[in-house]
Short mmCIF file of C-alpha atoms in Angstrom, two decimals:
data_model
loop_
_atom_site.label_atom_id
_atom_site.label_comp_id
_atom_site.label_asym_id
_atom_site.label_seq_id
_atom_site.Cartn_x
_atom_site.Cartn_y
_atom_site.Cartn_z
CA MET A 1182 0.00 0.00 0.00
CA LEU A 1183 1.23 3.52 -0.81
CA SER A 1184 2.20 5.50 2.26
CA ARG A 1185 -0.05 8.41 1.26
CA ILE A 1186 -3.07 6.07 1.14
CA ALA A 1187 -2.19 4.56 4.52
CA GLU A 1188 -1.81 8.04 5.99
CA SER A 1189 -5.20 9.12 4.65
CA LEU A 1190 -6.88 6.04 6.13
CA PHE A 1191 -5.22 6.66 9.49
CA TRP A 1192 -6.50 10.24 9.58
CA ILE A 1193 -9.98 9.28 8.41
CA GLY A 1194 -10.19 7.07 11.49
CA ARG A 1195 -9.00 9.87 13.75
CA TYR A 1196 -11.18 12.63 12.35
CA VAL A 1197 -14.41 10.62 12.26
CA GLU A 1198 -13.81 9.53 15.85
CA ARG A 1199 -13.07 13.14 16.80
CA VAL A 1200 -16.46 14.21 15.48
CA ASP A 1201 -18.12 11.73 17.82
CA GLY A 1202 -16.07 12.62 20.88
CA THR A 1203 -16.33 16.38 20.40
CA ALA A 1204 -20.10 16.22 19.84
CA ARG A 1205 -20.54 14.19 23.01
CA LEU A 1206 -18.50 16.60 25.08
CA VAL A 1207 -20.14 19.79 23.83
CA ASP A 1208 -23.58 18.25 24.33
CA VAL A 1209 -22.78 17.42 27.96
CA VAL A 1210 -21.72 21.02 28.60
CA ARG A 1211 -24.95 22.20 26.96
CA LEU A 1212 -27.06 19.89 29.13
CA SER A 1213 -25.16 20.95 32.26
CA MET A 1214 -26.07 24.54 31.44
CA LEU A 1215 -29.75 23.68 31.07
CA GLU A 1216 -29.88 21.67 34.28
CA GLY A 1217 -27.82 23.99 36.44
CA GLY A 1218 -28.77 27.40 35.09
CA LEU A 1219 -26.17 29.94 34.06
CA GLY A 1220 -24.11 29.78 37.25
CA GLY A 1221 -20.66 28.35 36.58
CA HIS A 1222 -21.51 27.91 32.93
CA ASP A 1223 -18.72 30.11 31.55
CA GLU A 1224 -16.29 28.37 33.88
CA SER A 1225 -17.25 24.95 32.48
CA ALA A 1226 -16.91 26.19 28.90
CA ASN A 1227 -13.47 27.62 29.66
CA MET A 1228 -12.47 24.35 31.34
CA VAL A 1229 -13.40 22.30 28.28
CA LEU A 1230 -11.39 24.52 25.96
CA SER A 1231 -8.33 24.72 28.22
CA VAL A 1232 -8.13 21.23 29.71
CA VAL A 1233 -9.75 19.05 27.08
CA MET A 1234 -8.93 20.91 23.86
CA GLY A 1235 -5.66 22.55 24.82
CA GLY A 1236 -6.81 26.18 24.76
CA ASP A 1237 -5.60 29.12 26.80
CA PRO A 1238 -6.39 28.43 30.50
CA ASP A 1239 -6.46 32.17 31.29
CA ALA A 1240 -8.97 33.05 28.58
CA ARG A 1241 -12.58 33.65 29.60
CA VAL A 1242 -14.99 32.07 27.18
CA THR A 1243 -18.73 31.49 27.04
CA TYR A 1244 -20.74 28.58 25.74
CA ALA A 1245 -21.18 30.51 22.48
CA ASP A 1246 -17.39 30.65 22.14
CA LEU A 1247 -17.16 26.93 22.87
CA ARG A 1248 -19.88 26.17 20.33
CA ASP A 1249 -18.31 28.31 17.62
CA ARG A 1250 -14.81 26.91 18.09
CA LEU A 1251 -15.61 23.24 18.65
CA VAL A 1252 -18.66 22.78 16.44
CA PHE A 1253 -18.75 25.24 13.54
CA ASP A 1254 -15.21 26.53 12.94
CA PRO A 1255 -14.23 25.05 9.54
CA THR A 1256 -10.58 26.05 9.93
CA SER A 1257 -9.98 24.17 13.20
CA ALA A 1258 -9.09 20.49 13.22
CA SER A 1259 -10.51 20.33 16.74
CA SER A 1260 -14.01 21.28 15.60
CA ILE A 1261 -16.73 19.09 14.14
CA SER A 1262 -16.84 21.12 10.92
CA GLY A 1263 -13.07 21.00 10.54
CA SER A 1264 -13.02 17.26 11.23
CA TRP A 1265 -15.70 16.59 8.60
CA ASN A 1266 -13.72 18.65 6.08
CA ALA A 1267 -10.49 16.83 6.85
CA ALA A 1268 -12.12 13.38 6.85
CA ARG A 1269 -13.67 14.04 3.46
CA ASP A 1270 -10.41 15.37 1.99
CA ASN A 1271 -8.55 12.27 3.17
CA ALA A 1272 -11.33 10.01 1.89
CA ARG A 1273 -11.03 11.65 -1.52
CA ARG A 1274 -7.29 10.86 -1.57
CA ALA A 1275 -7.93 7.23 -0.62
CA ARG A 1276 -11.01 6.88 -2.81
CA GLU A 1277 -9.74 3.79 -4.64
CA THR A 1278 -9.16 1.95 -1.34
CA LEU A 1279 -12.41 2.77 0.45
CA SER A 1280 -15.56 0.80 -0.21
CA THR A 1281 -18.18 2.65 -2.23
CA ASP A 1282 -20.55 2.66 0.75
CA LEU A 1283 -17.90 4.16 3.03
CA TRP A 1284 -16.97 6.90 0.57
CA GLU A 1285 -20.64 7.79 0.09
CA ALA A 1286 -21.24 7.88 3.85
CA ILE A 1287 -18.32 10.26 4.46
CA ASN A 1288 -19.15 12.44 1.47
CA THR A 1289 -22.82 12.61 2.45
CA ALA A 1290 -21.90 13.60 6.01
CA TRP A 1291 -19.72 16.40 4.67
CA LEU A 1292 -22.45 17.64 2.33
CA ARG A 1293 -25.33 17.46 4.79
CA TRP A 1294 -23.49 18.97 7.75
CA GLY A 1295 -23.72 22.43 6.22
CA ARG A 1296 -27.42 21.99 5.44
CA LEU A 1297 -28.74 21.25 8.93
CA GLY A 1298 -29.89 24.80 9.48
CA PRO A 1299 -28.52 27.81 11.40
CA PRO A 1300 -25.33 27.07 13.35
CA ASP A 1301 -26.92 27.35 16.79
CA GLY A 1302 -25.24 24.33 18.40
CA THR A 1303 -28.51 22.68 19.35
CA ALA A 1304 -28.99 19.03 20.16
CA ARG A 1305 -29.99 18.47 16.52
CA HIS A 1306 -26.50 19.25 15.23
CA LEU A 1307 -24.70 17.33 17.95
CA SER A 1308 -26.86 14.20 17.88
CA TRP A 1309 -26.67 14.10 14.07
CA ALA A 1310 -22.87 14.31 14.21
CA ARG A 1311 -22.70 11.45 16.74
CA GLU A 1312 -25.07 9.24 14.79
CA ARG A 1313 -23.30 9.90 11.48
CA SER A 1314 -19.84 9.15 12.87
CA ILE A 1315 -21.09 5.89 14.40
CA LEU A 1316 -22.74 4.99 11.09
CA ILE A 1317 -19.49 5.60 9.22
CA GLY A 1318 -17.59 3.38 11.66
CA GLY A 1319 -20.12 0.59 11.21
CA ILE A 1320 -20.03 0.87 7.42
CA ALA A 1321 -16.23 0.71 7.46
CA ASP A 1322 -16.25 -2.42 9.61
CA SER A 1323 -18.88 -4.20 7.51
CA THR A 1324 -17.93 -3.23 3.94
CA MET A 1325 -14.12 -3.06 3.94
CA SER A 1326 -11.90 -6.09 3.83
CA HIS A 1327 -10.19 -6.40 7.19
CA ASP A 1328 -6.76 -6.05 5.66
CA GLU A 1329 -4.00 -3.51 6.24
CA ALA A 1330 -6.14 -0.65 4.91
CA TRP A 1331 -8.78 -1.34 7.54
CA ASP A 1332 -6.07 -1.72 10.19
CA PHE A 1333 -4.75 1.79 9.52
CA LEU A 1334 -8.27 3.20 9.83
CA VAL A 1335 -8.90 1.27 13.07
CA LEU A 1336 -5.54 2.35 14.46
CA GLY A 1337 -6.43 6.01 13.95
CA ARG A 1338 -9.90 5.50 15.42
CA TYR A 1339 -8.70 3.94 18.67
CA LEU A 1340 -5.74 6.24 19.20
CA GLU A 1341 -8.13 9.18 18.93
CA ARG A 1342 -10.62 7.52 21.27
CA ALA A 1343 -7.99 6.82 23.92
CA ASP A 1344 -6.81 10.42 23.71
CA MET A 1345 -10.30 11.93 23.87
CA THR A 1346 -11.47 9.70 26.72
CA ALA A 1347 -8.36 10.58 28.72
CA ARG A 1348 -9.06 14.29 28.19
CA ILE A 1349 -12.70 13.91 29.21
CA ILE A 1350 -11.77 11.96 32.35
CA THR A 1351 -9.38 14.74 33.32
CA THR A 1352 -12.35 17.11 33.62
CA GLY A 1353 -13.80 15.00 36.44
CA THR A 1354 -10.65 15.43 38.54
CA LEU A 1355 -10.68 19.24 38.62
CA PRO A 1356 -11.46 20.84 42.00
CA THR A 1357 -13.46 23.66 40.39
CA GLY A 1358 -15.08 24.15 37.01
CA GLY A 1359 -14.95 20.49 36.05
CA LEU A 1360 -17.80 18.32 34.89
CA SER A 1361 -19.48 16.01 37.37
CA TRP A 1362 -18.59 12.34 37.07
CA GLN A 1363 -22.16 11.69 35.95
CA SER A 1364 -21.57 14.13 33.09
CA VAL A 1365 -18.20 12.55 32.31
CA LEU A 1366 -19.85 9.14 32.10
CA SER A 1367 -22.63 10.54 29.89
CA SER A 1368 -20.15 12.16 27.53
CA CYS A 1369 -18.59 8.73 26.96
CA GLY A 1370 -21.99 7.11 26.39
CA GLY A 1371 -21.42 4.72 29.27
CA ASN A 1372 -24.44 5.14 31.58
CA GLN A 1373 -26.17 1.85 30.85
CA ALA A 1374 -22.96 -0.15 30.53
CA PHE A 1375 -21.71 1.22 33.87
CA MET A 1376 -24.95 0.45 35.68
CA ARG A 1377 -24.92 -3.13 34.40
CA SER A 1378 -21.31 -3.78 35.35
CA ASN A 1379 -21.58 -2.13 38.79
CA GLN A 1380 -25.10 -3.22 39.77
CA GLY A 1381 -26.19 0.41 39.99
CA LEU A 1382 -23.61 1.33 42.65
CA PHE A 1383 -22.68 4.83 41.50
CA ASN A 1384 -19.75 6.72 42.98
CA ASP A 1385 -16.92 8.79 41.56
CA ARG A 1386 -14.20 6.15 42.02
CA ASN A 1387 -16.29 3.45 40.37
CA VAL A 1388 -16.97 5.68 37.37
CA ALA A 1389 -13.30 6.60 37.01
CA THR A 1390 -12.23 2.96 37.30
CA PHE A 1391 -14.82 1.92 34.71
CA LEU A 1392 -13.80 4.55 32.15
CA VAL A 1393 -10.08 3.87 32.55
CA LEU A 1394 -9.74 0.14 33.15
CA ASN A 1395 -12.80 -1.73 31.91
CA ARG A 1396 -11.74 -4.31 29.30
CA GLU A 1397 -15.25 -4.73 27.86
CA PHE A 1398 -16.51 -1.16 27.43
CA PRO A 1399 -15.42 0.06 23.96
CA ARG A 1400 -14.87 3.67 25.00
CA SER A 1401 -12.64 2.98 28.00
CA VAL A 1402 -9.00 4.04 27.84
CA LEU A 1403 -7.71 0.49 28.29
CA TYR A 1404 -9.99 -0.97 25.62
CA ALA A 1405 -8.97 1.69 23.09
CA LEU A 1406 -5.27 1.21 23.79
CA ALA A 1407 -5.58 -2.56 23.44
CA GLU A 1408 -7.41 -2.28 20.10
CA ALA A 1409 -4.83 0.20 18.77
CA GLU A 1410 -2.03 -2.12 19.85
CA ALA A 1411 -3.75 -5.08 18.16
CA ALA A 1412 -4.05 -3.09 14.92
CA LEU A 1413 -0.34 -2.26 15.02
CA GLU A 1414 0.50 -5.90 15.67
CA ARG A 1415 -1.45 -6.95 12.59
CA LEU A 1416 0.30 -4.29 10.52
CA ASP A 1417 3.74 -5.29 11.76
CA PRO A 1418 3.86 -8.84 13.16
CA ASP A 1419 7.17 -8.85 14.99
CA HIS A 1420 8.88 -12.21 15.41
CA THR A 1421 12.21 -11.01 16.76
CA PRO A 1422 13.30 -12.92 19.89
CA ILE A 1423 14.08 -9.73 21.81
CA GLY A 1424 12.11 -6.49 21.98
CA PHE A 1425 10.11 -4.89 19.17
CA THR A 1426 11.28 -3.23 16.00
CA GLY A 1427 8.22 -0.95 15.91
CA GLU A 1428 8.50 2.03 18.26
CA GLY A 1429 4.76 2.67 18.17
CA ARG A 1430 3.92 -0.84 19.31
CA ARG A 1431 6.48 -0.66 22.10
CA LEU A 1432 5.05 2.61 23.36
CA LEU A 1433 1.47 1.35 23.22
CA GLY A 1434 2.37 -1.83 25.07
CA ARG A 1435 4.18 0.17 27.69
CA ILE A 1436 1.27 2.51 28.51
CA ARG A 1437 -1.30 -0.30 28.30
CA THR A 1438 0.54 -2.58 30.71
CA SER A 1439 1.25 0.32 33.08
CA LEU A 1440 -2.52 0.69 33.44
CA GLU A 1441 -3.61 -2.93 33.21
CA TYR A 1442 -1.15 -4.41 35.68
CA ARG A 1443 -1.15 -1.73 38.35
CA LEU A 1444 -3.56 -1.76 41.28
CA PRO A 1445 -6.69 0.20 40.31
CA THR A 1446 -6.47 2.15 43.57
CA ASN A 1447 -3.02 3.45 42.68
CA ILE A 1448 -4.18 4.53 39.24
CA ILE A 1449 -7.25 6.36 40.55
CA ASN A 1450 -5.20 8.11 43.25
CA GLU A 1451 -2.93 9.48 40.51
CA LEU A 1452 -5.63 9.91 37.89
CA PRO A 1453 -4.72 13.38 36.50
CA GLN A 1454 -1.09 12.38 36.03
CA GLN A 1455 -2.05 9.03 34.50
CA MET A 1456 -4.38 10.66 31.97
CA VAL A 1457 -1.70 13.17 30.98
CA ARG A 1458 0.65 10.23 30.40
CA VAL A 1459 -1.94 8.57 28.16
CA GLN A 1460 -2.31 11.75 26.08
CA GLN A 1461 1.45 12.16 25.76
CA MET A 1462 1.86 8.52 24.79
CA VAL A 1463 -0.85 8.75 22.12
CA THR A 1464 0.98 11.71 20.61
CA ALA A 1465 4.27 9.79 20.72
CA VAL A 1466 2.67 6.73 19.12
CA SER A 1467 1.11 8.86 16.37
CA ASP A 1468 4.51 10.38 15.66
CA ALA A 1469 6.16 6.94 15.63
CA VAL A 1470 3.53 5.56 13.25
CA GLY A 1471 3.99 8.58 11.00
CA ALA A 1472 7.76 8.22 10.96
CA ARG A 1473 7.57 4.53 10.09
CA TYR A 1474 4.66 4.39 7.66
CA PHE A 1475 4.16 7.97 6.40
CA PRO A 1476 7.66 9.43 5.94
CA GLY A 1477 8.08 12.98 4.76
CA GLY A 1478 4.99 14.55 6.38
CA PRO A 1479 5.12 17.64 8.60
CA GLU A 1480 5.11 17.32 12.37
CA LEU A 1481 1.57 17.40 13.75
CA SER A 1482 0.05 18.48 17.05
CA TRP A 1483 -3.45 17.82 18.39
CA THR A 1484 -4.81 21.29 17.62
CA GLU A 1485 -3.04 21.79 14.29
CA GLU A 1486 -3.63 18.46 12.55
CA LEU A 1487 -5.84 19.61 9.68
CA ARG A 1488 -4.47 17.87 6.58
#
């Protein structure tokens, strides 16, 4: 496979997943505003931009600012509009590799996003973005051969999911301005799954443990890291007797085992630091994958990835 095609597939996976995660997060902030009134609302919006999306922590922003920057800004790779644009551009480059159904799903999402009505950031826009990104993921899984092209797409999807979930979890650890753990759980779509696995026993530590360490919930940090590692293993089956030749796989295995084989209590007690480590490791893995499989591309950061 050409490196440019592999790179496009990798970024399709990341951008489509980013649409889903960003829509979930913005919708939770919107619902928190409706349930709690205007008090603390600007603080929550500023927290999301600074902690989750890497904005200026000293800036004072409103929900309207959050909505404009994370939903409708077409120039930002962190926004839903920017992610749709980038996903469609990458799909166009990899058109001969994608299934017809997948190309049509991505292209239709890009076309219809701008026709949903005034950019008011209502539940209609956010729920449509979530549903469309999930639909695209399902079409990819059911209509593409599960070969190396699919593996690059899956690798991008789960690296992005691990990164976004870690950022969202960080908001529940803030002493002021953070989202409640109920809101954190809702933003990850895990309410029903959590209640089933914990017999309805809701507390902050249980929620944090579930979102970080659950091996069965597909949006947990550990699940996403394991799936990304499995995709890399399929792309580069390493049979050397010592170590790994792939830096990305080594880094993923290192962060996954540091979570999976430590006592859950120790992880939860150091949760902010652990989630920062996950974010840093995802960036390092993305760089390592780019250096190995997509040589010659510019260095990318989370907020300046639009390609």
